[in-house]
Coordinates of C-alpha atoms and ligand atoms in Angstrom, one line a residue:
M388 CA -31.2 1.0 17.7
K389 CA -29.4 3.8 19.4
K390 CA -28.0 6.7 17.4
V391 CA -24.2 6.6 17.3
K392 CA -22.5 10.0 18.2
I393 CA -19.2 10.8 16.7
F394 CA -17.4 14.0 17.7
A395 CA -14.4 15.6 16.0
D396 CA -12.7 18.9 16.6
A397 CA -10.5 21.1 14.3
N398 CA -7.9 21.5 17.1
L399 CA -7.6 17.8 17.9
A400 CA -5.6 16.1 15.2
V401 CA -4.0 12.6 15.1
G402 CA -1.4 13.9 12.6
T403 CA -0.8 15.0 9.1
V404 CA -1.6 12.7 6.2
D405 CA 1.5 12.1 4.1
P406 CA 0.2 11.9 0.4
N407 CA 2.4 8.8 0.1
L408 CA -0.1 7.0 2.2
Y409 CA -2.0 6.4 -1.0
G410 CA 0.7 4.6 -2.8
S411 CA 0.5 1.2 -4.6
F412 CA 2.6 -1.7 -5.8
I413 CA 3.5 -3.4 -9.1
E414 CA 5.3 -6.8 -8.9
H415 CA 6.5 -9.0 -11.7
L416 CA 3.7 -11.5 -10.8
G417 CA 1.0 -12.9 -13.1
R418 CA -0.3 -10.2 -15.4
A419 CA 0.6 -7.1 -13.3
V420 CA 3.3 -6.0 -15.6
Y421 CA 2.7 -8.0 -18.8
E422 CA -0.9 -7.4 -20.1
G423 CA -1.4 -5.1 -17.1
I424 CA 0.7 -1.9 -17.4
Y425 CA 2.8 -3.1 -20.4
E426 CA 1.3 -4.6 -23.5
P427 CA 2.9 -3.6 -26.8
G428 CA 0.4 -3.9 -29.6
H429 CA -2.6 -3.1 -27.4
P430 CA -4.9 -0.5 -29.1
T431 CA -4.1 2.0 -26.4
A432 CA -0.4 1.2 -26.1
D433 CA 2.1 4.1 -26.7
A434 CA 5.5 3.8 -28.4
D435 CA 6.9 2.3 -25.2
G436 CA 4.2 -0.4 -25.0
F437 CA 2.5 1.2 -21.9
R438 CA -1.3 0.9 -21.9
A439 CA -2.8 4.4 -21.8
D440 CA -6.2 3.1 -20.6
V441 CA -4.5 1.7 -17.5
I442 CA -2.5 4.9 -16.9
G443 CA -5.7 6.8 -17.1
L444 CA -7.3 4.7 -14.4
I445 CA -4.2 5.0 -12.2
K446 CA -4.4 8.7 -12.5
E447 CA -8.1 8.6 -11.6
L448 CA -7.1 6.7 -8.4
N449 CA -4.6 9.5 -7.5
V450 CA -1.8 7.1 -6.7
P451 CA 1.4 9.1 -5.8
I452 CA 4.1 6.4 -5.5
V453 CA 4.5 2.9 -6.8
R454 CA 6.7 0.1 -5.3
Y455 CA 8.5 -2.2 -7.7
P456 CA 9.6 -4.9 -8.7
G457 CA 8.4 -7.1 -5.8
G458 CA 7.3 -8.7 -3.6
N459 CA 8.5 -12.3 -3.4
F460 CA 9.8 -11.9 -7.0
L461 CA 12.4 -9.5 -5.7
S462 CA 14.3 -12.0 -3.7
G463 CA 15.4 -14.0 -6.9
Y464 CA 15.7 -11.0 -9.2
D465 CA 18.9 -9.8 -10.8
W466 CA 18.2 -6.2 -12.0
R467 CA 20.9 -6.6 -14.6
D468 CA 18.7 -9.0 -16.5
G469 CA 16.1 -6.3 -17.0
I470 CA 18.3 -3.6 -18.7
G471 CA 19.9 -3.2 -22.2
P472 CA 18.6 -4.2 -25.6
K473 CA 15.4 -6.2 -25.2
E474 CA 16.5 -8.9 -27.6
T475 CA 19.6 -9.8 -25.5
R476 CA 17.7 -10.0 -22.2
P477 CA 17.6 -13.5 -20.7
T478 CA 14.4 -15.4 -20.0
R479 CA 14.6 -16.8 -16.4
L480 CA 12.7 -19.0 -14.1
D481 CA 11.0 -17.1 -11.4
L482 CA 11.1 -19.3 -8.3
A483 CA 8.8 -17.2 -6.3
W484 CA 5.8 -17.7 -8.5
F485 CA 6.9 -20.7 -10.6
T486 CA 6.6 -18.7 -13.8
T487 CA 9.1 -17.6 -16.5
E488 CA 10.2 -14.0 -16.6
S489 CA 11.0 -12.5 -20.1
N490 CA 12.7 -9.4 -18.7
Q491 CA 11.2 -7.3 -21.4
F492 CA 10.2 -4.8 -18.7
G493 CA 12.9 -3.7 -16.3
T494 CA 14.2 -0.7 -14.4
D495 CA 14.4 1.7 -17.3
E496 CA 10.9 0.9 -18.5
F497 CA 9.6 1.3 -15.0
M498 CA 11.2 4.7 -14.7
K499 CA 9.7 5.8 -18.0
W500 CA 6.3 4.4 -17.0
C501 CA 6.4 6.3 -13.6
K502 CA 7.1 9.5 -15.4
K503 CA 4.2 9.0 -17.8
S504 CA 1.9 7.9 -15.0
G505 CA 2.9 10.9 -12.7
V506 CA 4.0 8.6 -9.9
T507 CA 7.2 8.5 -7.8
P508 CA 9.2 5.3 -8.1
M509 CA 9.8 3.2 -4.9
M510 CA 12.5 0.7 -5.8
A511 CA 13.5 -2.4 -3.9
V512 CA 16.8 -4.3 -3.6
N513 CA 17.2 -8.0 -3.5
M514 CA 18.3 -9.3 0.0
G515 CA 17.6 -13.0 -0.9
T516 CA 20.0 -14.0 -3.7
G517 CA 21.3 -10.4 -4.0
T518 CA 24.4 -9.0 -2.4
I519 CA 25.0 -5.6 -0.9
K520 CA 27.2 -5.0 -4.0
D521 CA 24.1 -5.6 -6.2
A522 CA 22.1 -3.2 -4.1
A523 CA 24.8 -0.4 -4.2
Q524 CA 25.2 -0.8 -7.9
L525 CA 21.5 -0.5 -8.6
V526 CA 21.6 2.8 -6.6
E527 CA 24.6 3.8 -8.7
Y528 CA 22.8 2.8 -11.9
C529 CA 19.8 4.9 -11.0
N530 CA 21.3 7.9 -9.2
H531 CA 25.0 8.4 -10.3
A532 CA 25.4 11.1 -12.9
G533 CA 28.0 9.3 -15.1
G534 CA 31.7 8.5 -15.6
T535 CA 31.6 5.0 -14.1
A536 CA 30.9 1.7 -15.8
I537 CA 27.5 1.3 -14.1
S538 CA 26.2 4.8 -14.7
E539 CA 27.5 4.8 -18.3
M540 CA 25.4 1.6 -18.8
R541 CA 22.3 3.6 -17.9
K542 CA 23.3 6.4 -20.3
A543 CA 23.9 3.8 -23.1
N544 CA 20.4 2.5 -22.3
G545 CA 19.0 5.9 -23.1
A546 CA 18.8 7.7 -19.8
I547 CA 21.4 10.4 -19.9
E548 CA 20.1 12.0 -16.7
P549 CA 20.1 10.1 -13.4
Y550 CA 16.7 9.0 -12.1
H551 CA 17.3 10.4 -8.5
V552 CA 15.3 7.6 -7.0
R553 CA 14.8 8.4 -3.3
Y554 CA 12.6 5.6 -1.9
W555 CA 14.2 2.1 -1.5
C556 CA 13.0 -1.0 0.2
I557 CA 15.8 -3.2 1.6
G558 CA 14.5 -6.7 0.7
N559 CA 11.0 -8.1 1.1
E560 CA 9.4 -10.3 3.8
M561 CA 12.8 -11.7 4.8
D562 CA 11.2 -13.3 7.9
G563 CA 9.1 -15.7 5.7
P564 CA 10.3 -19.2 5.1
W565 CA 8.6 -18.8 1.6
Q566 CA 11.1 -16.1 0.8
I567 CA 14.0 -17.0 -1.5
G568 CA 17.0 -16.6 0.7
H569 CA 15.0 -16.3 3.9
L570 CA 17.1 -15.1 6.9
S571 CA 16.9 -14.9 10.7
A572 CA 16.2 -11.5 12.2
D573 CA 19.8 -11.2 13.3
E574 CA 21.2 -12.2 9.9
Y575 CA 18.9 -9.9 8.0
G576 CA 19.4 -7.0 10.5
K577 CA 23.2 -7.2 9.9
K578 CA 22.9 -7.5 6.1
A579 CA 20.3 -4.7 5.9
L580 CA 22.5 -2.4 7.9
E581 CA 25.5 -3.0 5.5
A582 CA 23.2 -2.7 2.5
A583 CA 21.9 0.7 3.8
K584 CA 25.4 1.9 4.4
V585 CA 26.7 1.1 0.9
M586 CA 23.5 2.2 -0.8
R587 CA 23.8 5.6 0.8
W588 CA 27.5 5.8 -0.1
A589 CA 26.7 4.9 -3.7
N590 CA 24.2 7.7 -3.5
G591 CA 27.0 10.1 -2.5
E592 CA 25.7 10.6 1.1
L593 CA 27.1 9.8 4.5
K594 CA 25.0 9.3 7.5
E595 CA 26.8 10.1 10.7
D596 CA 26.2 8.2 13.9
N597 CA 24.4 11.2 15.4
G598 CA 21.9 11.1 12.5
T599 CA 23.2 14.1 10.5
T600 CA 23.8 13.5 6.8
W601 CA 26.4 14.8 4.4
G602 CA 26.5 14.9 0.6
S603 CA 23.6 14.2 -1.8
E604 CA 20.0 14.3 -1.0
P605 CA 19.6 11.3 1.3
L606 CA 17.8 8.1 0.4
K607 CA 14.6 7.2 2.2
L608 CA 15.3 3.6 3.3
V609 CA 12.7 1.0 4.3
V610 CA 13.8 -2.0 6.4
S611 CA 11.7 -5.2 6.2
G612 CA 9.5 -5.8 9.2
S613 CA 7.3 -8.8 9.9
S614 CA 5.3 -10.2 7.0
N615 CA 2.2 -10.2 9.2
H616 CA 1.4 -10.4 12.9
E617 CA 0.6 -14.1 12.8
M618 CA 4.3 -14.9 12.2
K619 CA 5.8 -16.8 15.2
T620 CA 8.7 -14.3 15.1
F621 CA 6.4 -11.2 15.4
P622 CA 7.2 -8.7 17.0
E623 CA 10.6 -10.0 18.0
W624 CA 11.7 -9.9 14.4
D625 CA 10.9 -6.2 14.3
R626 CA 12.8 -5.4 17.5
V627 CA 15.9 -7.2 16.5
V628 CA 16.0 -5.8 13.0
L629 CA 15.4 -2.3 14.3
E630 CA 18.2 -2.6 16.9
H631 CA 20.6 -3.3 14.1
T632 CA 19.3 -0.7 11.6
Y633 CA 17.5 2.0 13.6
R634 CA 20.0 4.8 12.8
A635 CA 20.5 3.8 9.2
V636 CA 16.9 3.7 7.9
D637 CA 13.8 5.8 7.8
Y638 CA 10.9 3.4 7.7
L639 CA 9.9 0.0 9.1
S640 CA 7.9 -1.9 6.6
M641 CA 4.7 -3.8 7.5
H642 CA 2.4 -6.0 5.5
R643 CA -1.0 -7.4 6.1
Y644 CA -3.8 -9.0 4.0
Y645 CA -7.2 -9.7 5.4
M646 CA -9.5 -12.5 4.1
Y647 CA -13.1 -13.6 4.1
D648 CA -13.0 -17.2 5.1
E649 CA -16.2 -19.4 5.0
D650 CA -14.5 -22.0 7.2
R651 CA -14.3 -19.7 10.2
E652 CA -16.8 -19.9 13.0
R653 CA -18.1 -16.4 12.3
P654 CA -16.9 -15.7 8.8
L655 CA -18.7 -12.3 8.4
E656 CA -18.0 -10.9 11.8
D657 CA -14.3 -12.0 11.7
F658 CA -13.9 -10.3 8.3
L659 CA -15.6 -7.1 9.5
G660 CA -13.2 -7.0 12.4
S661 CA -10.2 -6.5 10.0
A662 CA -10.0 -2.7 10.4
D663 CA -9.8 -2.8 14.2
D664 CA -7.3 -5.6 14.1
M665 CA -5.1 -3.6 11.7
H666 CA -5.2 -0.7 14.2
E667 CA -3.9 -3.1 17.0
Y668 CA -1.2 -4.4 14.7
I669 CA 0.0 -0.8 13.9
G670 CA -0.1 0.0 17.6
T671 CA 2.2 -2.9 18.5
L672 CA 4.8 -1.8 15.9
K673 CA 4.5 1.8 17.0
A674 CA 5.4 0.6 20.5
T675 CA 8.3 -1.5 19.2
I676 CA 9.7 1.4 17.3
E677 CA 9.5 3.6 20.5
Y678 CA 11.1 0.8 22.6
V679 CA 14.1 0.5 20.2
R680 CA 14.3 4.3 19.8
A681 CA 14.8 4.6 23.6
K682 CA 17.2 1.6 23.6
V683 CA 19.5 3.0 20.9
R684 CA 19.2 6.5 22.4
S685 CA 18.0 8.1 19.1
K686 CA 16.1 11.3 18.7
K687 CA 14.8 10.2 15.3
R688 CA 11.3 8.8 15.1
L689 CA 11.0 6.1 12.5
A690 CA 7.8 6.0 10.4
I691 CA 6.0 2.9 9.2
S692 CA 5.8 2.1 5.5
F693 CA 2.7 -0.1 5.2
D694 CA 3.8 -1.2 1.8
E695 CA 1.5 -4.2 1.3
W696 CA -2.1 -4.1 2.5
N697 CA -5.3 -5.3 1.0
I698 CA -8.1 -7.9 1.1
W699 CA -6.8 -11.2 -0.3
S700 CA -9.2 -14.0 0.1
V701 CA -7.2 -16.4 -2.1
T702 CA -10.1 -17.2 -4.4
A703 CA -8.0 -17.2 -7.6
P704 CA -5.0 -19.5 -8.5
R705 CA -1.7 -18.6 -6.8
R706 CA 0.7 -20.9 -8.6
E707 CA -0.9 -22.8 -11.6
P708 CA 0.1 -23.3 -14.3
L709 CA 3.7 -24.1 -14.0
W710 CA 6.4 -22.0 -15.8
K711 CA 4.0 -20.0 -17.9
S712 CA 4.9 -16.4 -18.8
A713 CA 2.4 -13.9 -17.4
P714 CA -0.3 -16.4 -16.3
H715 CA -3.6 -15.4 -14.6
L716 CA -2.4 -15.4 -11.0
L717 CA -4.0 -13.9 -7.9
E718 CA -6.8 -12.4 -10.0
D719 CA -9.2 -12.2 -7.2
V720 CA -12.5 -10.5 -8.1
Y721 CA -13.6 -8.3 -5.2
T722 CA -17.1 -8.4 -3.8
F723 CA -19.1 -5.6 -2.3
R724 CA -18.4 -7.1 1.1
D725 CA -14.7 -6.7 0.3
A726 CA -15.2 -3.1 -0.6
I727 CA -16.7 -2.1 2.8
V728 CA -13.9 -3.9 4.7
F729 CA -11.4 -2.3 2.4
A730 CA -12.8 1.2 3.3
G731 CA -12.4 0.3 7.0
L732 CA -8.7 -0.5 6.4
M733 CA -8.3 2.9 4.7
N734 CA -9.9 4.5 7.8
T735 CA -7.4 2.7 10.0
L736 CA -4.4 3.9 7.9
L737 CA -5.8 7.5 8.2
N738 CA -6.4 7.1 11.9
N739 CA -2.7 6.1 12.3
C740 CA -1.3 8.8 10.0
D741 CA 1.0 10.1 12.8
V742 CA 3.2 7.0 12.3
V743 CA 2.1 5.4 9.0
K744 CA 3.7 7.8 6.5
L745 CA 3.7 5.6 3.4
G746 CA 1.3 3.0 2.2
C747 CA 1.1 0.7 -0.8
L748 CA -2.1 -0.9 -1.8
A749 CA -1.0 -4.4 -3.0
Q750 CA -1.4 -4.5 -5.8
L751 CA -2.4 -2.1 -8.6
V752 CA -3.3 -4.0 -11.8
N753 CA -4.7 -7.6 -12.3
V754 CA -3.0 -9.1 -9.2
I755 CA -5.3 -8.6 -6.1
A756 CA -5.9 -5.2 -7.7
P757 CA -8.5 -2.4 -8.1
I758 CA -7.9 -2.4 -11.9
M759 CA -8.4 -5.4 -14.1
T760 CA -7.4 -5.7 -17.8
E761 CA -8.1 -8.0 -20.7
K762 CA -5.3 -8.9 -23.1
G763 CA -6.0 -6.8 -26.2
G764 CA -9.2 -5.6 -24.7
G765 CA -10.7 -3.4 -22.0
T766 CA -10.6 -2.8 -18.3
F767 CA -13.0 -2.9 -15.4
K768 CA -12.9 -1.3 -12.0
Q769 CA -13.2 -3.6 -9.0
T770 CA -15.5 -2.8 -6.1
T771 CA -12.5 -1.6 -4.1
F772 CA -11.6 1.0 -6.7
Y773 CA -14.3 3.3 -5.4
P774 CA -13.5 3.8 -1.8
F775 CA -9.8 4.1 -2.7
R776 CA -10.5 6.8 -5.3
A777 CA -12.8 8.9 -3.0
I778 CA -10.6 8.7 0.0
A779 CA -7.2 9.2 -1.8
S780 CA -8.6 12.3 -3.6
T781 CA -10.1 14.0 -0.6
A782 CA -8.9 12.7 2.8
R783 CA -5.8 15.0 2.9
G784 CA -4.4 17.5 5.5
E785 CA -5.0 16.2 9.0
T786 CA -6.9 13.2 10.4
L787 CA -8.9 14.3 13.3
R788 CA -9.2 12.3 16.5
T789 CA -12.7 11.0 16.7
F790 CA -14.7 10.3 19.9
S791 CA -17.5 7.8 19.2
D792 CA -19.9 5.9 21.4
S793 CA -20.4 3.1 18.8
D794 CA -21.5 -0.3 20.1
S795 CA -19.4 -3.3 19.1
F796 CA -19.5 -6.9 18.1
E797 CA -17.3 -9.9 18.8
T798 CA -14.8 -11.2 16.3
M799 CA -11.8 -13.6 16.3
Y800 CA -9.6 -10.5 17.0
G801 CA -11.7 -9.2 19.9
A802 CA -14.4 -6.5 19.9
A803 CA -14.9 -4.5 16.7
R804 CA -16.9 -1.3 16.3
C805 CA -20.2 -1.3 14.5
I806 CA -19.5 2.1 13.1
N807 CA -16.0 2.6 11.8
E808 CA -14.9 6.1 10.8
A809 CA -12.2 8.5 9.8
V810 CA -12.6 12.2 9.7
N811 CA -10.2 14.5 7.8
H812 CA -9.6 18.2 7.7
D813 CA -7.8 19.9 4.8
K814 CA -7.1 23.5 5.8
T815 CA -5.9 24.4 2.3
T816 CA -9.3 23.6 0.7
R817 CA -11.4 24.2 3.8
T818 CA -12.8 20.7 3.4
V819 CA -13.8 18.2 6.1
C820 CA -14.7 14.7 5.0
A821 CA -15.9 11.6 6.8
S822 CA -15.5 8.0 5.7
L823 CA -18.1 5.8 7.5
C824 CA -18.6 2.1 7.5
N825 CA -21.7 0.5 9.1
Y826 CA -20.7 -3.0 10.0
S827 CA -24.0 -3.8 11.7
Q828 CA -26.9 -5.8 10.3
S829 CA -29.4 -2.9 10.5
A830 CA -29.5 0.7 9.3
R831 CA -27.9 3.1 11.8
E832 CA -28.3 6.8 12.5
V833 CA -25.1 8.5 13.1
E834 CA -24.8 12.0 14.4
L835 CA -21.6 13.7 13.4
E836 CA -20.7 16.7 15.6
L837 CA -18.2 19.1 13.9
R838 CA -19.1 22.2 15.9
S839 CA -15.6 23.7 15.9
F840 CA -15.8 24.4 12.1
G841 CA -18.5 27.0 12.5
A842 CA -20.9 27.1 9.5
L843 CA -20.5 23.9 7.5
K844 CA -22.2 22.9 4.3
A845 CA -22.3 19.4 2.8
T846 CA -20.8 19.4 -0.7
S847 CA -21.0 15.7 -1.7
Y848 CA -22.4 12.5 -0.3
V849 CA -22.1 9.0 -1.8
E850 CA -22.8 5.6 -0.4
M851 CA -22.1 1.9 -1.4
A852 CA -24.9 -0.4 -0.2
E853 CA -26.0 -3.7 -1.8
S854 CA -28.4 -6.4 -0.7
D855 CA -26.0 -9.0 -2.2
L856 CA -22.8 -9.0 -0.2
A857 CA -21.2 -11.2 -2.8
A858 CA -22.0 -8.9 -5.7
T859 CA -19.0 -8.1 -8.0
N860 CA -18.0 -6.1 -11.0
G861 CA -16.7 -7.8 -14.2
F862 CA -15.9 -7.1 -17.9
D863 CA -19.6 -8.0 -18.6
R864 CA -21.0 -5.9 -15.7
P865 CA -18.5 -3.1 -15.1
D866 CA -20.9 -1.0 -13.1
A867 CA -22.8 -3.6 -11.0
V868 CA -21.3 -2.3 -7.7
V869 CA -20.6 1.5 -7.6
P870 CA -21.2 4.3 -5.2
H871 CA -24.6 6.1 -5.4
E872 CA -25.1 9.8 -4.9
K873 CA -27.3 10.8 -2.0
E874 CA -29.2 14.0 -1.2
L875 CA -27.0 16.4 0.7
P876 CA -27.7 16.4 4.4
A877 CA -28.4 19.6 6.3
V878 CA -25.9 20.7 9.0
K879 CA -27.5 22.4 12.0
D880 CA -25.6 23.8 14.9
G881 CA -22.5 22.0 13.8
K882 CA -24.3 18.6 13.8
V883 CA -25.4 16.4 10.9
T884 CA -27.4 13.2 11.1
L885 CA -26.9 10.5 8.5
T886 CA -28.7 7.2 8.1
L887 CA -26.2 4.5 7.1
P888 CA -27.8 1.4 5.5
A889 CA -26.9 -2.0 7.1
M890 CA -23.5 -3.2 5.8
S891 CA -22.5 -0.1 3.9
W892 CA -19.8 2.5 3.3
S893 CA -20.6 6.2 3.1
F894 CA -18.4 9.2 2.2
V895 CA -19.5 12.8 2.9
T896 CA -17.6 16.0 2.3
F897 CA -18.2 19.5 3.8
R898 CA -16.9 23.0 3.2
Y899 CA -16.6 25.8 5.7
Ligands
AHR1098 O1 1.4 -9.2 -3.1 C1 1.6 -10.6 -3.2 C2 2.7 -11.1 -2.3 O2 2.3 -11.1 -1.0 C3 4.0 -10.4 -2.4 O3 4.8 -10.9 -3.4 C4 4.6 -10.8 -1.1 O4 5.5 -9.8 -0.6 C5 3.4 -11.0 -0.1 O5 3.6 -12.2 0.6

C-alpha cells in the first residue's frame, strides 16, 4: 500500500476555530435532564439536585456552551411551566416524545446548572405552539434588569441579577412534518423575522437596516435551517428562510445525524463516508448563505451553527413506553466503529471552521450521548467520549489547509478518503495537532509534512484501534474501548511518519 502524504503549512489556514465549536445539547428527552444532569437524592447531588459526577465529566470534555431545552420538545414547551415554586409547576404531556414532563427543572435551574458547570447557556424559543410574544417575554425574563412584571417574576424566583443570555435559537427543525406546529419556509421565515425583531427589542437593542445596532449588547440569533440534507425542501428552505431573516440573525442552524445501517448495500463503507458527506453538506449551505448575502446586498457574513450533530443509529427505543416520566429513550450505546466515524465528523467541523462557528454535539447525557448515567448509581464514558475530549481540548487556534494524496473508496455519498485528517495550530501554546482516521481495511503509513514550523517535537500520541468494530463500553466494562498511548514519533526535517492501524483513529500533538 502506498504511503499517504499530508502537507500543512503554518501560513495556510482555513480559519480560526471558535471555541463554541465544541458545544453540546441537553433536551427534555428521556433521561437527559432527569437522572442525567438533575437527580435530587443522588449520592453526588448538590443542594440544587445537580449530579456532581456528571458535571465533572462535562468539564473533562471541555464543553463551552450548551443548547437547551430542545429539540423537538421545544415546539410544545411553555417556558412559564418551568418557573416558580416546584410544587405548583404543572405536569404536562410532551407530544414530541410521548412522555410526561414534570417541569421540576426549568429555565432558572438550567441557568444555575450552567454556572456550576462552567458553560454558556444557549436558549431556544418555541416557534411551534409558541408566539413571538412568548419569545420576547422569555428574553425579558432572562435579560431585563427589573421593574416589569416578567423581570420581577425572575427576581421572585431567586435570580436578582439578569442572566444576560446572548445565544438564542429561533425554533427547532421547523421544516420537519414531525415538528409540533411545522411551518412552510415562507411562514417560518416571516415568523422568525418578527420573533428576532421583538426578542432584540426586549433585550433593549435595535438592529438598523444597515446592520448597525443600538442599545444593549446584541443577542446572537440562530435561525432554523434544514433538519438534514435529505429533506425534500433542502436547500430551498434555507434560501427562503434566509431571504426573510438574513439581516436580523447571526447564524443559520444545521443538523445532521449519521447512522450505521446493516440494510444498506455497503453498510461499512457508507458509514465511513459520513465525514466527507458532512463536508459536502456544509459546502452547499455555505454557498446558499453567499447567494442570499449577494441577493439582499448585505456585507455581513452569516455563520453556521451546527447545533445538532452526532452518530445516531437508532438502536435504542425512541418512543416506548407511552407517557412515562423520564423513560430510557435514545440511549444508544456507541461502538468502536461509531467512535472512528465520530472523529471524522469532528475533523470535518474543524476543516470548515471558517463558516461553522458554533457546534452542538447532540446530545450530552444519556440521550445519544458521550456520558451515560445510572439512576442512583455511576456513570460510564461512551467510545465517542474520547475523540471529543482530545480534540476539544487541543484543536484550538487555526485549522490548517491540508493537501493530501489519500486514495479513496466508493460510498453511497460518492468517493470518500481512506485517510481523513484535520491539522490545527495554536499559536498561543505553540502546539500543532493532527487528528487522523484510517478508514481502509489495512494499516497505512502516513507522512505528515509540517516543515514550516521549524524544529518540532512530538509531545503526545494516542490511538484507538480494536479488532472488534462492534466493541462498546458499559457500566460493567467502562474501559473496554479507550485510547492507548503510543511511543512518540521522531520528527526529521519537518516530516513525521506514522503507521495507522486498519480502521483506527490517532491523535498526535507537537510543540515547536
Ligand atoms: O436530538 C434528538 C432530536 O433530533 C431532536 O429533538 C431533534 O431536533 C432532532 O430531530
